[in-house]
Short mmCIF file of C-alpha atoms in Angstrom, two decimals:
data_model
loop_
_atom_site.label_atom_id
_atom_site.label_comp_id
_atom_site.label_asym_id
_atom_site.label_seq_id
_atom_site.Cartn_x
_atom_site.Cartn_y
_atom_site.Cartn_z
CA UNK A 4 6.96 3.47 -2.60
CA UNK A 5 9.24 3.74 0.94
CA UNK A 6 7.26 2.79 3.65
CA UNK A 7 7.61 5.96 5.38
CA UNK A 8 5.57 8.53 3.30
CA UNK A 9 3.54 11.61 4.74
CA UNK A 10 0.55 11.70 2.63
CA UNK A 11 -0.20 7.65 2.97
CA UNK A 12 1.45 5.72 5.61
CA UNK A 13 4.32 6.15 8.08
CA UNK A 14 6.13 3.36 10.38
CA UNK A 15 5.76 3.55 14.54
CA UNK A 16 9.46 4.27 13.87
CA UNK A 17 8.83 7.17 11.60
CA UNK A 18 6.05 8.49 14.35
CA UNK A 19 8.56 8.33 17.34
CA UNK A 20 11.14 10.19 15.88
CA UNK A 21 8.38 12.76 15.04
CA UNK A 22 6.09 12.67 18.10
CA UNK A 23 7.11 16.18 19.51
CA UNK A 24 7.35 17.99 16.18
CA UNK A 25 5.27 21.09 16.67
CA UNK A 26 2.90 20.88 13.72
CA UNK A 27 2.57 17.53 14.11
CA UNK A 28 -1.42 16.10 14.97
CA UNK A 29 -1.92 13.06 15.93
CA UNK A 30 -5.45 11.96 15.58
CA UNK A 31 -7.30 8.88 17.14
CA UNK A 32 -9.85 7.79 14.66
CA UNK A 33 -11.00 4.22 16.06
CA UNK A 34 -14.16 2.59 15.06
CA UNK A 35 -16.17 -0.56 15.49
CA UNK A 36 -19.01 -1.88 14.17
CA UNK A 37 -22.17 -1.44 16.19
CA UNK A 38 -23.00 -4.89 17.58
CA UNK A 39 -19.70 -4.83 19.29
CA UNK A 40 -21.15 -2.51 22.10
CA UNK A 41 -17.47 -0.57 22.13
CA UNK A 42 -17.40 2.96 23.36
CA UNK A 43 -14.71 4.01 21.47
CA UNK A 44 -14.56 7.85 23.34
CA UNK A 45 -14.48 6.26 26.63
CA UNK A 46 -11.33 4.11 25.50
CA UNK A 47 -9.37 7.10 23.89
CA UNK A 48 -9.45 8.85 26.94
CA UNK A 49 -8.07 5.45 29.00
CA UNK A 50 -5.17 5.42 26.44
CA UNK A 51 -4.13 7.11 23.50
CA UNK A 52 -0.71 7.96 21.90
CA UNK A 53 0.47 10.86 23.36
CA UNK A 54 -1.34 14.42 22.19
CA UNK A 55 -3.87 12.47 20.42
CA UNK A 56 -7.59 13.89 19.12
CA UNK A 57 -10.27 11.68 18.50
CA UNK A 58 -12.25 11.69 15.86
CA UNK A 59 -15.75 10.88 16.23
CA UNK A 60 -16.15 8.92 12.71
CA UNK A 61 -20.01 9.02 13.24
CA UNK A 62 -20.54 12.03 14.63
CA UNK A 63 -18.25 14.24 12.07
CA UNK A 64 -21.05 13.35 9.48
CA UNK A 65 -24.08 14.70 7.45
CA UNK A 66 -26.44 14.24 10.46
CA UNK A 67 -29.28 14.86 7.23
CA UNK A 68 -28.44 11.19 5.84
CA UNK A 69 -30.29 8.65 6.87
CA UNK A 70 -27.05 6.13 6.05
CA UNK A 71 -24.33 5.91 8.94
CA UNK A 72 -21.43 8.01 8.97
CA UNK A 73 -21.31 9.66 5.22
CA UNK A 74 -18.74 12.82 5.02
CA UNK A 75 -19.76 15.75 6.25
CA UNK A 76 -20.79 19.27 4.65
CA UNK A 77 -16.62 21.02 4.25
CA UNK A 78 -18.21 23.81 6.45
CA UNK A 79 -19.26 20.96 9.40
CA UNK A 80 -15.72 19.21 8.66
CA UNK A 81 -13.71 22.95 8.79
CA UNK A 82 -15.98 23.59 12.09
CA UNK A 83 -14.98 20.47 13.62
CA UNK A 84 -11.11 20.26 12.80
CA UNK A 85 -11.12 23.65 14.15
CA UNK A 86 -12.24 22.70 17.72
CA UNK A 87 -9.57 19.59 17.47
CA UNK A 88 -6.95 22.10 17.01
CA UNK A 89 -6.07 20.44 13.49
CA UNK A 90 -5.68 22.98 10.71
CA UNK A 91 -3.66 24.30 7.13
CA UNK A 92 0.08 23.61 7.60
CA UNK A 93 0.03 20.54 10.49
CA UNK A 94 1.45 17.89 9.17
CA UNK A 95 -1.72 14.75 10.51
CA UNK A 96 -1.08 10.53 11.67
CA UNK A 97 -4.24 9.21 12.01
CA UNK A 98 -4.38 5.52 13.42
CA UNK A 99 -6.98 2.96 14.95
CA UNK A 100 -7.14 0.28 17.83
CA UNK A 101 -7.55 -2.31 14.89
CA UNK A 102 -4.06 -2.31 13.07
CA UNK A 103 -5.45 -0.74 10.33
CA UNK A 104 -9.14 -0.90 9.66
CA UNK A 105 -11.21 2.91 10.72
CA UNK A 106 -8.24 5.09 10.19
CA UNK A 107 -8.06 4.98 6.30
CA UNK A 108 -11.54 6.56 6.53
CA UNK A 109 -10.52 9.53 8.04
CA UNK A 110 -7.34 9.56 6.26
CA UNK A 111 -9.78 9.92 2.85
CA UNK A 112 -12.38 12.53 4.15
CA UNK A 113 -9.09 14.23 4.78
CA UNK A 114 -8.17 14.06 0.96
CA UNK A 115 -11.53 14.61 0.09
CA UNK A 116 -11.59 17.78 1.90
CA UNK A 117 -8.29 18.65 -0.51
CA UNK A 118 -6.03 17.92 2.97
CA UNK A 119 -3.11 16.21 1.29
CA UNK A 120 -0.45 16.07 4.44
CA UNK A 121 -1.92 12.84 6.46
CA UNK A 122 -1.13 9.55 6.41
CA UNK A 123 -2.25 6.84 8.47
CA UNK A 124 -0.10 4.71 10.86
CA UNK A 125 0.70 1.63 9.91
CA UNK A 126 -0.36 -0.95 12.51
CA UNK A 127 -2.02 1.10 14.45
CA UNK A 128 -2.50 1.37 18.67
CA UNK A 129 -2.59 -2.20 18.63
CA UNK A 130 1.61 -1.80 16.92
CA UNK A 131 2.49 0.76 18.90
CA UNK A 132 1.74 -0.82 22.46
CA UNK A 133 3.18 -3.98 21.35
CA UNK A 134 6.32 -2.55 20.85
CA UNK A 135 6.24 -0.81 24.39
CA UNK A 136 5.59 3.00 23.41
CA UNK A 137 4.39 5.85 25.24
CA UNK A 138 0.29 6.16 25.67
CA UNK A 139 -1.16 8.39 28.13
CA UNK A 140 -4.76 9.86 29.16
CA UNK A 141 -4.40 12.97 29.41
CA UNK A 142 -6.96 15.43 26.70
CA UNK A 143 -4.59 17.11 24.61
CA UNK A 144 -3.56 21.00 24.60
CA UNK A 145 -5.94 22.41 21.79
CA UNK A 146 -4.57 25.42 19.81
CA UNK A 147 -7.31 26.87 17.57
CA UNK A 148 -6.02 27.27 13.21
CA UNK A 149 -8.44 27.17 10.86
CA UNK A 150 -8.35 24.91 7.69
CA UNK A 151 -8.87 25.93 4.20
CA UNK A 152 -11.13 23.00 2.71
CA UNK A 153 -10.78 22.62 -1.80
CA UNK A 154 -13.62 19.95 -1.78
CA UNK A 155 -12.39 17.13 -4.39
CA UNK A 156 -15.27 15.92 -5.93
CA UNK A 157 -14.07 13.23 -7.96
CA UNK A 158 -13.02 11.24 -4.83
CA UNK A 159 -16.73 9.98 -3.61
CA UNK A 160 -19.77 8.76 -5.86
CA UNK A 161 -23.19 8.82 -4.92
CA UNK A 162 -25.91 5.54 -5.72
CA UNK A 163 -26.47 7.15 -8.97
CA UNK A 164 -23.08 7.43 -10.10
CA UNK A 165 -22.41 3.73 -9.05
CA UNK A 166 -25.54 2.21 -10.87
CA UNK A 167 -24.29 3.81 -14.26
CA UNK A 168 -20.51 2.94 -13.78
CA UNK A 169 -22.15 -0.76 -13.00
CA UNK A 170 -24.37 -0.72 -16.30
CA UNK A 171 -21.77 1.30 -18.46
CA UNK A 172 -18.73 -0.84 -16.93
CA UNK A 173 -16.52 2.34 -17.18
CA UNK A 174 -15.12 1.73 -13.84
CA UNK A 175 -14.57 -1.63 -11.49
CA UNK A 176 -16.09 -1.59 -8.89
CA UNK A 177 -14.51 -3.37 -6.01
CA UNK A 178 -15.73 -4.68 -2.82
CA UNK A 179 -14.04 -4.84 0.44
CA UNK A 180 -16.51 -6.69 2.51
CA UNK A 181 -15.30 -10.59 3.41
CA UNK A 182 -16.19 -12.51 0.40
CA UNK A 183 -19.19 -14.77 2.66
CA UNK A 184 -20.42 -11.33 2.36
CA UNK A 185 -20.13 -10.00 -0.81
CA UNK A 186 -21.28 -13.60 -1.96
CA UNK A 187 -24.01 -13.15 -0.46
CA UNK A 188 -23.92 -16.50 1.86
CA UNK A 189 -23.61 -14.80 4.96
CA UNK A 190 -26.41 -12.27 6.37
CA UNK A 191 -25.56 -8.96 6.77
CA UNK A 192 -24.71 -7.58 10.13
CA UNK A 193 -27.24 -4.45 9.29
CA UNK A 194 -30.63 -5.57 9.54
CA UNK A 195 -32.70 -5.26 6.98
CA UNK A 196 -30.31 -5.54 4.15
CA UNK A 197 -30.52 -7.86 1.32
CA UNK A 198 -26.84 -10.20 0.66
CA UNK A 199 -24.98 -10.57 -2.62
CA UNK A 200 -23.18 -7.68 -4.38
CA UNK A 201 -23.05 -4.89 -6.76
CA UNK A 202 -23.68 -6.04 -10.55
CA UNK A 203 -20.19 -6.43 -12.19
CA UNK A 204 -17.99 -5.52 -8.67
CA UNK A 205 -15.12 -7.93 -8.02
CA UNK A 206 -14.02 -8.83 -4.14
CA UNK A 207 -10.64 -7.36 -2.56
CA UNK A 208 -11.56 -8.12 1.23
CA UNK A 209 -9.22 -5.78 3.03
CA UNK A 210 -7.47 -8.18 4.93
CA UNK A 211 -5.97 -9.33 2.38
CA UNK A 212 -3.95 -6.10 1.77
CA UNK A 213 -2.81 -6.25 5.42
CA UNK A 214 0.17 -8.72 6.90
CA UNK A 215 -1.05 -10.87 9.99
CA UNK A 216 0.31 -8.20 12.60
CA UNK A 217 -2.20 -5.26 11.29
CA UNK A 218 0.60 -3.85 8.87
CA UNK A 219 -0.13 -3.06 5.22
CA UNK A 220 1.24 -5.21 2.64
CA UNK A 221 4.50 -4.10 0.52
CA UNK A 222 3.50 -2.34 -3.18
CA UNK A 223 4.28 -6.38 -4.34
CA UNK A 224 2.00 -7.84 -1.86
CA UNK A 225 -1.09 -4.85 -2.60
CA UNK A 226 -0.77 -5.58 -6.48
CA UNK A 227 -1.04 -9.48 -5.99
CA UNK A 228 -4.06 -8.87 -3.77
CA UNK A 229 -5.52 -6.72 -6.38
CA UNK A 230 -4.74 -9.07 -9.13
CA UNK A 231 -5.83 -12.39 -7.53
CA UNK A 232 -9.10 -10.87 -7.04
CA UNK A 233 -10.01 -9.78 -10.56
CA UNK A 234 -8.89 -6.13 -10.55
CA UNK A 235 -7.79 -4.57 -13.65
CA UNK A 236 -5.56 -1.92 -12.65
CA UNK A 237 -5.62 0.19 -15.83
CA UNK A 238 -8.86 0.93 -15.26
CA UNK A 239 -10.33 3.42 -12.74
CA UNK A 240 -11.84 2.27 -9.36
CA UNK A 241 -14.89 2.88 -7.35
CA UNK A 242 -14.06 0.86 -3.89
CA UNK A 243 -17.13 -0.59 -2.07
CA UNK A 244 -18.01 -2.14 1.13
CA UNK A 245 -20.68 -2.08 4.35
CA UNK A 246 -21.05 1.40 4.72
CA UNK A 247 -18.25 3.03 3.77
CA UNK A 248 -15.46 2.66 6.30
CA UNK A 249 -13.04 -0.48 4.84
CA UNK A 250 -13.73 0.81 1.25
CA UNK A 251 -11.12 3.05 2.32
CA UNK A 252 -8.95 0.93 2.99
CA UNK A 253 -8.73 0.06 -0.50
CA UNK A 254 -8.41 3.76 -1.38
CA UNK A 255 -5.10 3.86 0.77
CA UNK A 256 -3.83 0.59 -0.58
CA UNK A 257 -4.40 1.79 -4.30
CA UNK A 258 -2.83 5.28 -3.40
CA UNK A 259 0.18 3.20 -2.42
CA UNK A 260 1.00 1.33 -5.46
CA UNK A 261 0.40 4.92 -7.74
CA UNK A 262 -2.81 4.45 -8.75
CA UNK A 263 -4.68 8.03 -8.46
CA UNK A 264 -7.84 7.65 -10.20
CA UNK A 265 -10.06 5.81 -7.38
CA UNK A 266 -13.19 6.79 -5.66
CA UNK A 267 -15.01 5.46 -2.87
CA UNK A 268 -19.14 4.97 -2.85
CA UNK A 269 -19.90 6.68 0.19
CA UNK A 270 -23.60 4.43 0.66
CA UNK A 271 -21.82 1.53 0.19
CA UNK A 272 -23.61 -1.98 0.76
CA UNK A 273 -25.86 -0.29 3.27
CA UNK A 274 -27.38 2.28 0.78
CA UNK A 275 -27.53 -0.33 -2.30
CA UNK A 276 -28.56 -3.37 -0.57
CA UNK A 277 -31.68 -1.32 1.26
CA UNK A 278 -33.14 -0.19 -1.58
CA UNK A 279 -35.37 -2.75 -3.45
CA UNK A 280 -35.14 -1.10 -6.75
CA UNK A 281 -31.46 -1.77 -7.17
CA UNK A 282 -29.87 -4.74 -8.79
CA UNK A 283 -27.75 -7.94 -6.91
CA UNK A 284 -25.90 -10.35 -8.01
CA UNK A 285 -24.73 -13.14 -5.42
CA UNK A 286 -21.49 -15.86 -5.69
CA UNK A 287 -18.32 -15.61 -6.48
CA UNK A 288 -16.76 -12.42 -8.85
#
């Protein structure tokens, strides 16, 4: 797949060329985990790629979860997109401060709200400023247009969809956490949550889909990763991680190399590993 492609991932060449195209929304959709004591709102408005929104990853959520951040009702998700100015017929870049890390998220609630014209930038803020490019602080001009939302349920699974496709082995399931994690030798950074893994998931960290500078590896590079860390690509996916954000990564890396039939467990780690009923394994997939 060319690098350059509007419904996965375009090149800070690709956005420059398009930054004043009038249907074009940019969208700032940064995110860190908690214990890093960021204030990712505050930093968007310091600096942002010009006409940027920011998308407030845990507040454009189902506020009736108990788990962090899980998509939103369509009607919440229409509601908000609406006061962002992003609607039917823009044509959306979403990118992070990371390289690529919290933008893939939004990129998928996108797709799961049947939004197929986004992709996410690859390399991020952190690519763009490197190479000397316009950032401002100014809020952008909002111009209301409403969205038509075609929710795709086949894109997210819920705890009880997970714990059959683990029993029934119809799907892999495939972790992005670091593998200290998923092996369950490292605590993890939510309290209260047990360490090891999913019954029968294999580990993809996500950094090993990206090159060192933040950039996503070539279709070669994502089918090695996949490979090397048990994944059977003929079979359908359910991508895994903390809670929900890097799993998506995987989504976007699969999406790349033409591999449609992928879903992401919204709980994630956080949901599975908190409730003592559910199964673990811990080592090595």
């Amino acid at each position: 797949m060319a690098l350059d492609d509007p419904a996965t991932l375009v090149s800070t060449d690709w956005l420059a060329a398009h930054l004043r195209d009038p249907d074009l929304r940019i969208i700032d959709a940064s995110w860190y985990m908690p214990a890093e004591n960021r204030d990712t709102k505050a930093e968007y408005e310091a600096a942002h790629i010009p006409g940027a929104r920011f998308f407030d990853i845990d507040e454009i959520s189902d506020a009736r979860s108990s788990l962090p951040h899980m998509a939103p009702s369509p009607e919440k998700f229409m509601s908000r997109m609406r006061a962002m100015g992003v609607g039917d017929g823009h044509q959306i870049v979403v990118y992070d401060t990371d390289g690529i890390f919290s933008a893939p998220r939004v990129w998928w609630l996108f797709r799961l709200m049947g939004q197929m014209n986004i992709a996410v930038l690859d390399g991020g803020m952190k690519k763009w400023v490197a190479e000397g490019r316009a950032i401002e602080d100014l809020p952008p001009v909002i111009r209301d247009r409403h969205m038509m939302v075609r929710f795709q349920n086949q894109m997210v699974k819920d705890v009880t969809q997970v714990a059959a496709a683990a029993k029934l082995g119809a799907y892999q399931i495939v972790d992005a956490r670091a593998a200290t994690r998923f092996a369950g030798t490292d605590p993890e950074p939510r309290a209260g949550l047990r360490a090891g893994h999913i019954p029968g998931a294999v580990n993809v960290p996500f950094k090993t889909l990206l090159n060192e500078n933040g950039t996503m590896k070539d279709e070669a590079g994502l089918k090695a990763a996949f490979t090397a860390g048990g994944v059977d690509l003929e079979k359908p996916v359910i991508a895994s991680c903390g809670s929900g954000i890097t799993a998506c990564v995987l989504a976007l890396a699969l999406e790349r190399i033409g591999k449609t039939d992928h879903a992401v467990y919204d709980g994630s780690w956080t949901e599975w590993g908190s409730v003592p009923s559910m199964p673990i394994e811990t080592g090595a997939s």
